[in-house]
Short mmCIF file of C-alpha atoms in Angstrom, two decimals:
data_model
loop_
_atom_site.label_atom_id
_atom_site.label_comp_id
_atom_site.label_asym_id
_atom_site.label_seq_id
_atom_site.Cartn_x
_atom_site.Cartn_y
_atom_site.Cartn_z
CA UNK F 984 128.87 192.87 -23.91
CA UNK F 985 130.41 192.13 -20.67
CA UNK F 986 130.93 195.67 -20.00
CA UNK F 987 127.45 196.20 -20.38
CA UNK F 988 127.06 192.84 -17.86
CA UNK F 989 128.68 194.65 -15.14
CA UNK F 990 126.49 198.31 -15.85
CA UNK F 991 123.43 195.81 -15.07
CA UNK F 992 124.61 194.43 -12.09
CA UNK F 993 126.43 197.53 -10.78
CA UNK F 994 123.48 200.15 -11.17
CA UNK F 995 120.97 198.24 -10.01
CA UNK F 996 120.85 198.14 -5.82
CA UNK F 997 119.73 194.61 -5.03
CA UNK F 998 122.04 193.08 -7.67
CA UNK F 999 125.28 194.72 -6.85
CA UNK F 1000 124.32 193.18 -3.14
CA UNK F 1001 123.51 189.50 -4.66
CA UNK F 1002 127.31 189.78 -6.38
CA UNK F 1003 128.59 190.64 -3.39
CA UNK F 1004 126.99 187.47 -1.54
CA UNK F 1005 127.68 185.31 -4.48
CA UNK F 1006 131.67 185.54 -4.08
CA UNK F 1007 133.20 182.53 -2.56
CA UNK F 1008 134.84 183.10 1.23
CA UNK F 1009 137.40 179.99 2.03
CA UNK F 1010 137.77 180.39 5.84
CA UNK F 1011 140.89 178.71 7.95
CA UNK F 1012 138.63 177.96 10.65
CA UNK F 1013 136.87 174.76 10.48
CA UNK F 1014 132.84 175.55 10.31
CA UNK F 1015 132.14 172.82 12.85
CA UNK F 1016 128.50 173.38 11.46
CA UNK F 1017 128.98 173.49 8.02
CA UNK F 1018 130.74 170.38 8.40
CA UNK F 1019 128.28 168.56 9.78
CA UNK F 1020 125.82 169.45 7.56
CA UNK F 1021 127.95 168.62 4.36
CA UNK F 1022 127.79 165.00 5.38
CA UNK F 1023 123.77 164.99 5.67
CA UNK F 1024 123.50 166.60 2.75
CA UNK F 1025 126.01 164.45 0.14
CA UNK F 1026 123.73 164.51 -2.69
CA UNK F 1027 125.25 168.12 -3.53
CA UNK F 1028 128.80 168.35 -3.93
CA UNK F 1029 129.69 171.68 -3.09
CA UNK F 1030 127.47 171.93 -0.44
CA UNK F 1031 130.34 172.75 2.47
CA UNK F 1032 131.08 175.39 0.11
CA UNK F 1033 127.65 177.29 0.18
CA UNK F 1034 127.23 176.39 3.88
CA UNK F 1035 130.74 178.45 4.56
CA UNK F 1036 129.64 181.18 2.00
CA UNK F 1037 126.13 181.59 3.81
CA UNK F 1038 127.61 181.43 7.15
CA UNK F 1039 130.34 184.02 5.67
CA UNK F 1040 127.48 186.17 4.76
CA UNK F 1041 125.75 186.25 7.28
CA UNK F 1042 128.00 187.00 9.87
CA UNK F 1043 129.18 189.82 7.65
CA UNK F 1044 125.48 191.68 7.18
CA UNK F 1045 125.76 191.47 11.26
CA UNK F 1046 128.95 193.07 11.36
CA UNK F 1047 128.24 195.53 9.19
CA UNK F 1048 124.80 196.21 10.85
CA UNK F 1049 125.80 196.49 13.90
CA UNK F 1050 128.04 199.54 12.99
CA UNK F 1051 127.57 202.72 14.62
CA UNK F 1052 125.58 204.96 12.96
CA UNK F 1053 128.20 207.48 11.15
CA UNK F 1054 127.11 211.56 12.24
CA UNK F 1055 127.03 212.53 8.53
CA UNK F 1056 123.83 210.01 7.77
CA UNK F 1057 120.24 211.82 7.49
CA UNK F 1058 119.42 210.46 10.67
CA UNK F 1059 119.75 207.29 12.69
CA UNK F 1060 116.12 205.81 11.85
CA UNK F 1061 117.20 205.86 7.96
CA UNK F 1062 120.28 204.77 8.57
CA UNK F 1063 118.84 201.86 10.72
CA UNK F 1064 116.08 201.33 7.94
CA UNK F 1065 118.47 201.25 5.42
CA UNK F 1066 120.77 198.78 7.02
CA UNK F 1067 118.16 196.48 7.08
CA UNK F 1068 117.79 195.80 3.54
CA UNK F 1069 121.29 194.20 3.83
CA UNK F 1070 119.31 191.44 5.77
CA UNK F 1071 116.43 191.47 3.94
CA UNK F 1072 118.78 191.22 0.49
CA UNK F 1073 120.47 188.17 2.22
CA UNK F 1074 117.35 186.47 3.01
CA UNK F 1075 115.95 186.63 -1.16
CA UNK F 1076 119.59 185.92 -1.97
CA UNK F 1077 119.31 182.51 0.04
CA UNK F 1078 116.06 181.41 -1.34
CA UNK F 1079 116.49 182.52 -4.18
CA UNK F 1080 119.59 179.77 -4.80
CA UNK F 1081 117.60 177.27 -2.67
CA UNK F 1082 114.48 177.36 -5.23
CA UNK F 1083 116.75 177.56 -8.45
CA UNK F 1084 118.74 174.49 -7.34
CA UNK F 1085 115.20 172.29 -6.69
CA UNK F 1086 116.15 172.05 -2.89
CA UNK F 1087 112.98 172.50 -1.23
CA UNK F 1088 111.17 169.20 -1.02
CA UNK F 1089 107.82 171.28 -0.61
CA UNK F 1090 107.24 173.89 -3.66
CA UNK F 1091 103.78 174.26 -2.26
CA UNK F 1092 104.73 175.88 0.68
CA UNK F 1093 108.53 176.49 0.94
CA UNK F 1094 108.12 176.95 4.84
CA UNK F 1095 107.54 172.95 5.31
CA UNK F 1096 111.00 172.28 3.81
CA UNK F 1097 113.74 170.28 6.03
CA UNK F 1098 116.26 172.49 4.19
CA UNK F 1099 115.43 176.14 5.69
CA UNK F 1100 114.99 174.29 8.72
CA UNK F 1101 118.67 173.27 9.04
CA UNK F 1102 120.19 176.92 7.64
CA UNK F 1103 117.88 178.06 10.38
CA UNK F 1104 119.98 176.30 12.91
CA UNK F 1105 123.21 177.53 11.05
CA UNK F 1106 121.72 180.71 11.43
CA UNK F 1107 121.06 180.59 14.66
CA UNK F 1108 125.02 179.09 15.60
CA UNK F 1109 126.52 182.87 13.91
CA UNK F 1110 124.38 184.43 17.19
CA UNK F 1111 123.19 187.25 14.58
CA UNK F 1112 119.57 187.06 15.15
CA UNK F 1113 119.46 190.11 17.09
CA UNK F 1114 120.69 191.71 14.09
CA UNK F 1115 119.40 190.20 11.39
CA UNK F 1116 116.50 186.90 11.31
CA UNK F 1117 116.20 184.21 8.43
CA UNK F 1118 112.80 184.87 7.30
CA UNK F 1119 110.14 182.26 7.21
CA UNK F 1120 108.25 182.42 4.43
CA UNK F 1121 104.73 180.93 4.00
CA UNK F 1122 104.46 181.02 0.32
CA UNK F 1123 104.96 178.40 -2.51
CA UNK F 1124 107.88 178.64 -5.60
CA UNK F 1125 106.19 180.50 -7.85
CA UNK F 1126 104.79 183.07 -5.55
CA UNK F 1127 108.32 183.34 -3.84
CA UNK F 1128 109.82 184.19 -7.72
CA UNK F 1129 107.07 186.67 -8.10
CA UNK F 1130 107.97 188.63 -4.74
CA UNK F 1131 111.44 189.07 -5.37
CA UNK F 1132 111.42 190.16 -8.52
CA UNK F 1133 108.99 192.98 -7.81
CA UNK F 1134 111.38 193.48 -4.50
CA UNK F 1135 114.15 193.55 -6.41
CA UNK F 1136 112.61 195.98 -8.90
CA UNK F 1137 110.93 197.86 -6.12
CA UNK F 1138 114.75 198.90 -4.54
CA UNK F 1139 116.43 199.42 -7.89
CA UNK F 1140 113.55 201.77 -9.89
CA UNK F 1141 114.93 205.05 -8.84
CA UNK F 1142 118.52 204.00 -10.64
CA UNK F 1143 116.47 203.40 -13.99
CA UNK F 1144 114.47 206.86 -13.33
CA UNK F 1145 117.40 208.88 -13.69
CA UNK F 1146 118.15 207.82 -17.08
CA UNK F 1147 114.48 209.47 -18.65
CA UNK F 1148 115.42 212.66 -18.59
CA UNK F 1149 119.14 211.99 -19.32
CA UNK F 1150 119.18 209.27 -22.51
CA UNK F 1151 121.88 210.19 -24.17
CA UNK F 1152 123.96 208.85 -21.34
CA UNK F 1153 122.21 205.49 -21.25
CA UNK F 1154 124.31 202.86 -22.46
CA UNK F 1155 123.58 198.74 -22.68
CA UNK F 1156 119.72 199.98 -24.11
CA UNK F 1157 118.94 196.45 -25.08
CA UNK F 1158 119.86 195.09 -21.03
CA UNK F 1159 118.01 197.53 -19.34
CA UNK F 1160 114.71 197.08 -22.18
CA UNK F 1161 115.34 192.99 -21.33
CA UNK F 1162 115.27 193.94 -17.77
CA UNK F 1163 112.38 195.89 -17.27
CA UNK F 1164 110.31 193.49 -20.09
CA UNK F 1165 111.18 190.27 -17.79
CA UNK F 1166 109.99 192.53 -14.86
CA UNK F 1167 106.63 193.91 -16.41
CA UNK F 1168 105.47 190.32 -17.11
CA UNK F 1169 105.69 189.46 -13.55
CA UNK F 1170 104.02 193.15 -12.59
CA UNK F 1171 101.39 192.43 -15.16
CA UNK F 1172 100.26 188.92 -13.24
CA UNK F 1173 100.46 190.68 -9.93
CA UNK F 1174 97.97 193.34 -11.15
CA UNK F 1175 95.68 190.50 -12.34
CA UNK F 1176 96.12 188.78 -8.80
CA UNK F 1177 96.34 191.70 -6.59
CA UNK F 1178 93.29 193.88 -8.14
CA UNK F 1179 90.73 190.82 -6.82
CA UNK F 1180 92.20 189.76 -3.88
CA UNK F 1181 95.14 190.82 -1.08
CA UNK F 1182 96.10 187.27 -0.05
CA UNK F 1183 99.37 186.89 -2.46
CA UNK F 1184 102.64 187.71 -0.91
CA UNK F 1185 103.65 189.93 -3.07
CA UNK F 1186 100.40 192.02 -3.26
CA UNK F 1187 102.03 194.64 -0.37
CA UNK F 1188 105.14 195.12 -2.60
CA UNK F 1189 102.95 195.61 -5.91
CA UNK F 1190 100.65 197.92 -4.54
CA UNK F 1191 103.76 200.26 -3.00
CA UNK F 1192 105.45 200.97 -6.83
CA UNK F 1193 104.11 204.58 -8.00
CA UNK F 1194 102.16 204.04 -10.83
CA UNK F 1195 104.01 206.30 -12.59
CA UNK F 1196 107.21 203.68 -11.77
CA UNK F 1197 105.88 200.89 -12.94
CA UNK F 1198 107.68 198.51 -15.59
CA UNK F 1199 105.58 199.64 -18.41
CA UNK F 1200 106.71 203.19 -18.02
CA UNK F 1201 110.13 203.20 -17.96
CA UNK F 1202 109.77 200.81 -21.38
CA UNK F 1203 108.15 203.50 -22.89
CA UNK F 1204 110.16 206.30 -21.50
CA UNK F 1205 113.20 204.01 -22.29
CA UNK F 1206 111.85 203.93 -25.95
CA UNK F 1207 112.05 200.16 -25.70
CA UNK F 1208 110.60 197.92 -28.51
CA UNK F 1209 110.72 194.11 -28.60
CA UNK F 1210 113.89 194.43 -30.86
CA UNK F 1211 115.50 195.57 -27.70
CA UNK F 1212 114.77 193.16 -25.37
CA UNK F 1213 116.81 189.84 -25.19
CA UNK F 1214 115.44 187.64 -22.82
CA UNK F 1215 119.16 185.39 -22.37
CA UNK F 1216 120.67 188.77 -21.42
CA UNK F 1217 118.98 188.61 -18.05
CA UNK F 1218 119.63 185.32 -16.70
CA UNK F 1219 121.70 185.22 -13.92
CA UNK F 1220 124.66 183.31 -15.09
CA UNK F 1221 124.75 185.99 -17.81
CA UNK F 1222 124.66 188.78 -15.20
CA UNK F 1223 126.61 187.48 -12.35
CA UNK F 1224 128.74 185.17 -14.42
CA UNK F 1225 130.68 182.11 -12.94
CA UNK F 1226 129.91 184.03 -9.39
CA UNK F 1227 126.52 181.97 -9.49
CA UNK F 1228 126.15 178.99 -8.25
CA UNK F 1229 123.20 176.76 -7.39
CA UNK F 1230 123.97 173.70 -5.58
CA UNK F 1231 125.10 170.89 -7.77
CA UNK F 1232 123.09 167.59 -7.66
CA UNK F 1233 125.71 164.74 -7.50
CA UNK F 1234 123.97 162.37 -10.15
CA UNK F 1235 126.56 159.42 -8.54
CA UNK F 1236 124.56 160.05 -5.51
CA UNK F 1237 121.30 159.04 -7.43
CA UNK F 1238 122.89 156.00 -8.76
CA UNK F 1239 124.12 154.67 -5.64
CA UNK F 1240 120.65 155.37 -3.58
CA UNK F 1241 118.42 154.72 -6.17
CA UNK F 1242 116.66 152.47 -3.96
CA UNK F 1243 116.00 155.32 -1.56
CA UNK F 1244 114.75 158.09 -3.83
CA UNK F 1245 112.91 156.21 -6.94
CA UNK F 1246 110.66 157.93 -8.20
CA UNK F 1247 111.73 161.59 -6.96
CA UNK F 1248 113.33 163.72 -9.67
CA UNK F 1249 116.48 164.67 -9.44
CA UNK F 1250 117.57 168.67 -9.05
CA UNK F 1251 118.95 170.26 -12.14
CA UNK F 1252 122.33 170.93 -11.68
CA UNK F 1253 124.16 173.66 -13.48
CA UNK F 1254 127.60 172.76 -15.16
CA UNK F 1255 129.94 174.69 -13.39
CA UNK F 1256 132.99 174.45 -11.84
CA UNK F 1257 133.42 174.86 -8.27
CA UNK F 1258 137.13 175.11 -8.13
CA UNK F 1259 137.14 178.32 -8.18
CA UNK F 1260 138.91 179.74 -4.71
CA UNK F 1261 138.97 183.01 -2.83
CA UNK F 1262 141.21 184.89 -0.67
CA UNK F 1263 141.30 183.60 3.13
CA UNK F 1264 138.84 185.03 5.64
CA UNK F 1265 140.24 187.76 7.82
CA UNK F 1266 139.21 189.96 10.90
CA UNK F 1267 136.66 191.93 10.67
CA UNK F 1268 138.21 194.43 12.56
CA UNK F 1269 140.19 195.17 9.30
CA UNK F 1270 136.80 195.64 7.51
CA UNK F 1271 135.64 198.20 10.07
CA UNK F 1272 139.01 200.05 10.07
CA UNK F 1273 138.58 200.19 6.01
CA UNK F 1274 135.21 201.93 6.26
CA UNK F 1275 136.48 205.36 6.60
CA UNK F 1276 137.74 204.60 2.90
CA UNK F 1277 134.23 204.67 1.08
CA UNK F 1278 133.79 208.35 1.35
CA UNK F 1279 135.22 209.41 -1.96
CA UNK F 1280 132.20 210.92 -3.47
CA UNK F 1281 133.87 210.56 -7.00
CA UNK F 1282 135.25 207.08 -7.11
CA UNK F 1283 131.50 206.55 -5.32
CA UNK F 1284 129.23 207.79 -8.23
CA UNK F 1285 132.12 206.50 -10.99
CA UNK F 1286 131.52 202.82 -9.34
CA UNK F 1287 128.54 202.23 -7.61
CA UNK F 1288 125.61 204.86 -9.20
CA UNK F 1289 123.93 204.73 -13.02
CA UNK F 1290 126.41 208.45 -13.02
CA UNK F 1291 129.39 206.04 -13.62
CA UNK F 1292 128.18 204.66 -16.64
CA UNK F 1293 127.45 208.03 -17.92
CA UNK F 1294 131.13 208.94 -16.44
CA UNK F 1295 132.62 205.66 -18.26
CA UNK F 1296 131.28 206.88 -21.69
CA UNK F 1297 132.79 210.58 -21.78
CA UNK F 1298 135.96 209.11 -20.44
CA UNK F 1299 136.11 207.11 -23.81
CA UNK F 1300 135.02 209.39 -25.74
CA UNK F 1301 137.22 211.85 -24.43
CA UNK F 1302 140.25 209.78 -23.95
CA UNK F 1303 143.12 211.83 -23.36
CA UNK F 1304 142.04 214.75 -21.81
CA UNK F 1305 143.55 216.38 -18.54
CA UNK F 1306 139.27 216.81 -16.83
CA UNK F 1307 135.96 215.22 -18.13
CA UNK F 1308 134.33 217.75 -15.46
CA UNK F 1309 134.09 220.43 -18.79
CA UNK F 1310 132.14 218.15 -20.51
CA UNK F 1311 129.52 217.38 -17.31
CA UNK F 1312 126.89 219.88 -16.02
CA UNK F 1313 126.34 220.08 -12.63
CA UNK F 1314 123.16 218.56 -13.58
CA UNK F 1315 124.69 215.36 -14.62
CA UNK F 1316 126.57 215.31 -11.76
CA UNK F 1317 123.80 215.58 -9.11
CA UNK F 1318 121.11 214.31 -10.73
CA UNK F 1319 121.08 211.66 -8.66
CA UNK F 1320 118.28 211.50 -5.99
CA UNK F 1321 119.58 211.71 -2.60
CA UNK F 1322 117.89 208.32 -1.60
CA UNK F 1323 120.45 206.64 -4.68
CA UNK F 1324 123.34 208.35 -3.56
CA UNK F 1325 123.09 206.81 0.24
CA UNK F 1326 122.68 203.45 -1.58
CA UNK F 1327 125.72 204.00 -3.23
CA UNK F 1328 127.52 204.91 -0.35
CA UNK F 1329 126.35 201.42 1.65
CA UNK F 1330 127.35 199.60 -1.00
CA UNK F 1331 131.03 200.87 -0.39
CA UNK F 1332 130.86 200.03 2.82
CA UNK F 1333 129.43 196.69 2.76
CA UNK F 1334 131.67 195.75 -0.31
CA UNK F 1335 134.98 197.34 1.56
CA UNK F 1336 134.05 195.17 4.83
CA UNK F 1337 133.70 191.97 2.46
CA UNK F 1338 137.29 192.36 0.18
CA UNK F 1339 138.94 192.95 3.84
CA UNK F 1340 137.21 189.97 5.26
CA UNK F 1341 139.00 188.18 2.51
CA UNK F 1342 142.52 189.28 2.38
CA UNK F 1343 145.13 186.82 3.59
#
């Protein structure tokens, strides 16, 4: 089952970016921010930690888009277009934690909370906003949840499309039927929302998925039923494991100050440890040097496209042998669209820059 964890979270694009983001960065250099911060906000206990992993990330998405564009890519423009997803990933990945840890002190409108006002000033000290902005959204909790999941959807449909016309090599059924069930709920309410009225967030992102994309489709193409679909299996401590972490509500905090906040609720902290360390930050120039690295088609579709999973199951069921390449057509092998394949290759990259920011 954990296996079939990792196929989730490695096949689909914005997911294999929000495990990447998730991973813990202990720098040597004092965050001179980060530490100020950690002492206004003492109600959550590992607080430094996410400052130093958000300021981590983000100056990472910078580095990595402010690469020069490589002379193999399709052209500049796509590459350019592509790059910024990174920053639009890293932008749901931060609210995304900030809403599931019952930060923002204004679920009506997420915009009016102190907290994205003081990451916006950490955002600002990593001088990356030429690069890459924090958005500002104008949108409550709910509707927020709503947009990224049809975002999320919206950048990872065209790994679940190659799997219709090739089912035998589809394996984890039941996580990929939970998947697109928790997605086609949230698809359904958008169609309610969206068919009277434009004004939701999330309306542009709805209205751009091909109808013959949509969540309902690949269930049925999928040959889903409700026997499939377990709704646990798509949480994200299931999918990213002990990788995710909200931030941690100190409940001693709400004993000693419960003169200041009676009457508020307190966040909902998940039970996790937050001992767990990392490797040291290093140069980036290392990262940069290491891109060069990422251009092994194999190991690329083995690791990083819905091909590996259909690579990891002849190579167990054909343990032993000198080639699996007998066993593939050429069909298998390209399958792929061309759009998946170039998100496979960033994802090298980016992940290459990341373990090299973190070696010793």
């Amino acid at each position: 089952m954990d296996d079939c964890d990792e196929v989730l979270r490695t096949s689909l694009f914005t997911y294999s970016q929000y495990n990447i983001f998730n991973q813990n960065v202990e720098v040597k250099d004092q965050n001179v921010e980060c530490e100020k911060l950690s002492k206004e906000f003492t109600m959550y206990r590992n607080f430094k930690n996410f400052c130093q992993k958000l300021s981590g990330n983000i100056k990472n998405v910078c580095i990595f888009m402010s690469e020069p564009p490589r002379k193999r890519e399709p052209s500049q423009e796509r590459e350019t277009l592509q790059k910024e997803v990174y920053c639009d990933n890293l932008n749901y990945w931060l609210y995304d934690i900030l809403i599931k840890s019952k930060v923002p002190d204004n679920e009506k409108n997420i915009l009016k909370s102190k907290i994205i006002h003081v990451f916006s000033k950490l955002w600002d000290t990593t001088n990356c906003n030429e690069n890459c902005e924090l958005s500002l959204y104008d949108i409550d909790t709910n509707d927020f949840g709503y947009m990224k999941e049809l975002y999320d959807y919206s950048k990872s449909y065209k790994a679940m499309e190659y799997y219709t016309s090739n089912l035998d090599a589809l394996e984890c059924k039941s996580q990929y039927c939970s998947y697109i069930n928790k997605v086609d709920k949230i698809y359904k309410i958008a169609e309610q929302k969206c068919s009277s009225a434009k004004d939701k967030p999330y309306c542009t992102i709805y209205d751009n998925i091909p109808k013959d994309k949509i969540p309902s489709e690949f269930f049925r193409q999928y040959k889903c039923t409700q026997n499939d679909v377990v709704e646990s299996l798509v949480n994200d401590e299931k999918i990213f494991g002990t990788k995710f972490q909200i931030l941690e509500y100190d409940n001693n905090y709400s004993s000693s100050v419960s003169s200041r906040v009676s009457g508020q609720d307190s966040p909902v902290a998940l039970d996790q440890s937050t001992s767990e360390q990392s490797p040291s930050n290093n140069s980036a120039k290392v990262g940069l040097t290491l891109f060069g690295m990422s251009s092994i088609p194999l190991f690329l579709i083995y690791k990083f496209t819905p091909g590996g999973n259909f690579i990891r199951k002849l190579i167990r069921k054909n343990s032993g042998s000198m080639s699996i390449s007998d066993n593939m057509s050429s069909q298998d092998w390209f399958g792929l669209s061309p759009e998946y394949q170039n998100d496979g290759l960033q994802n090298k990259r980016f992940e290459v820059l990341y373990q090299a920011m973190r070696k010793p």
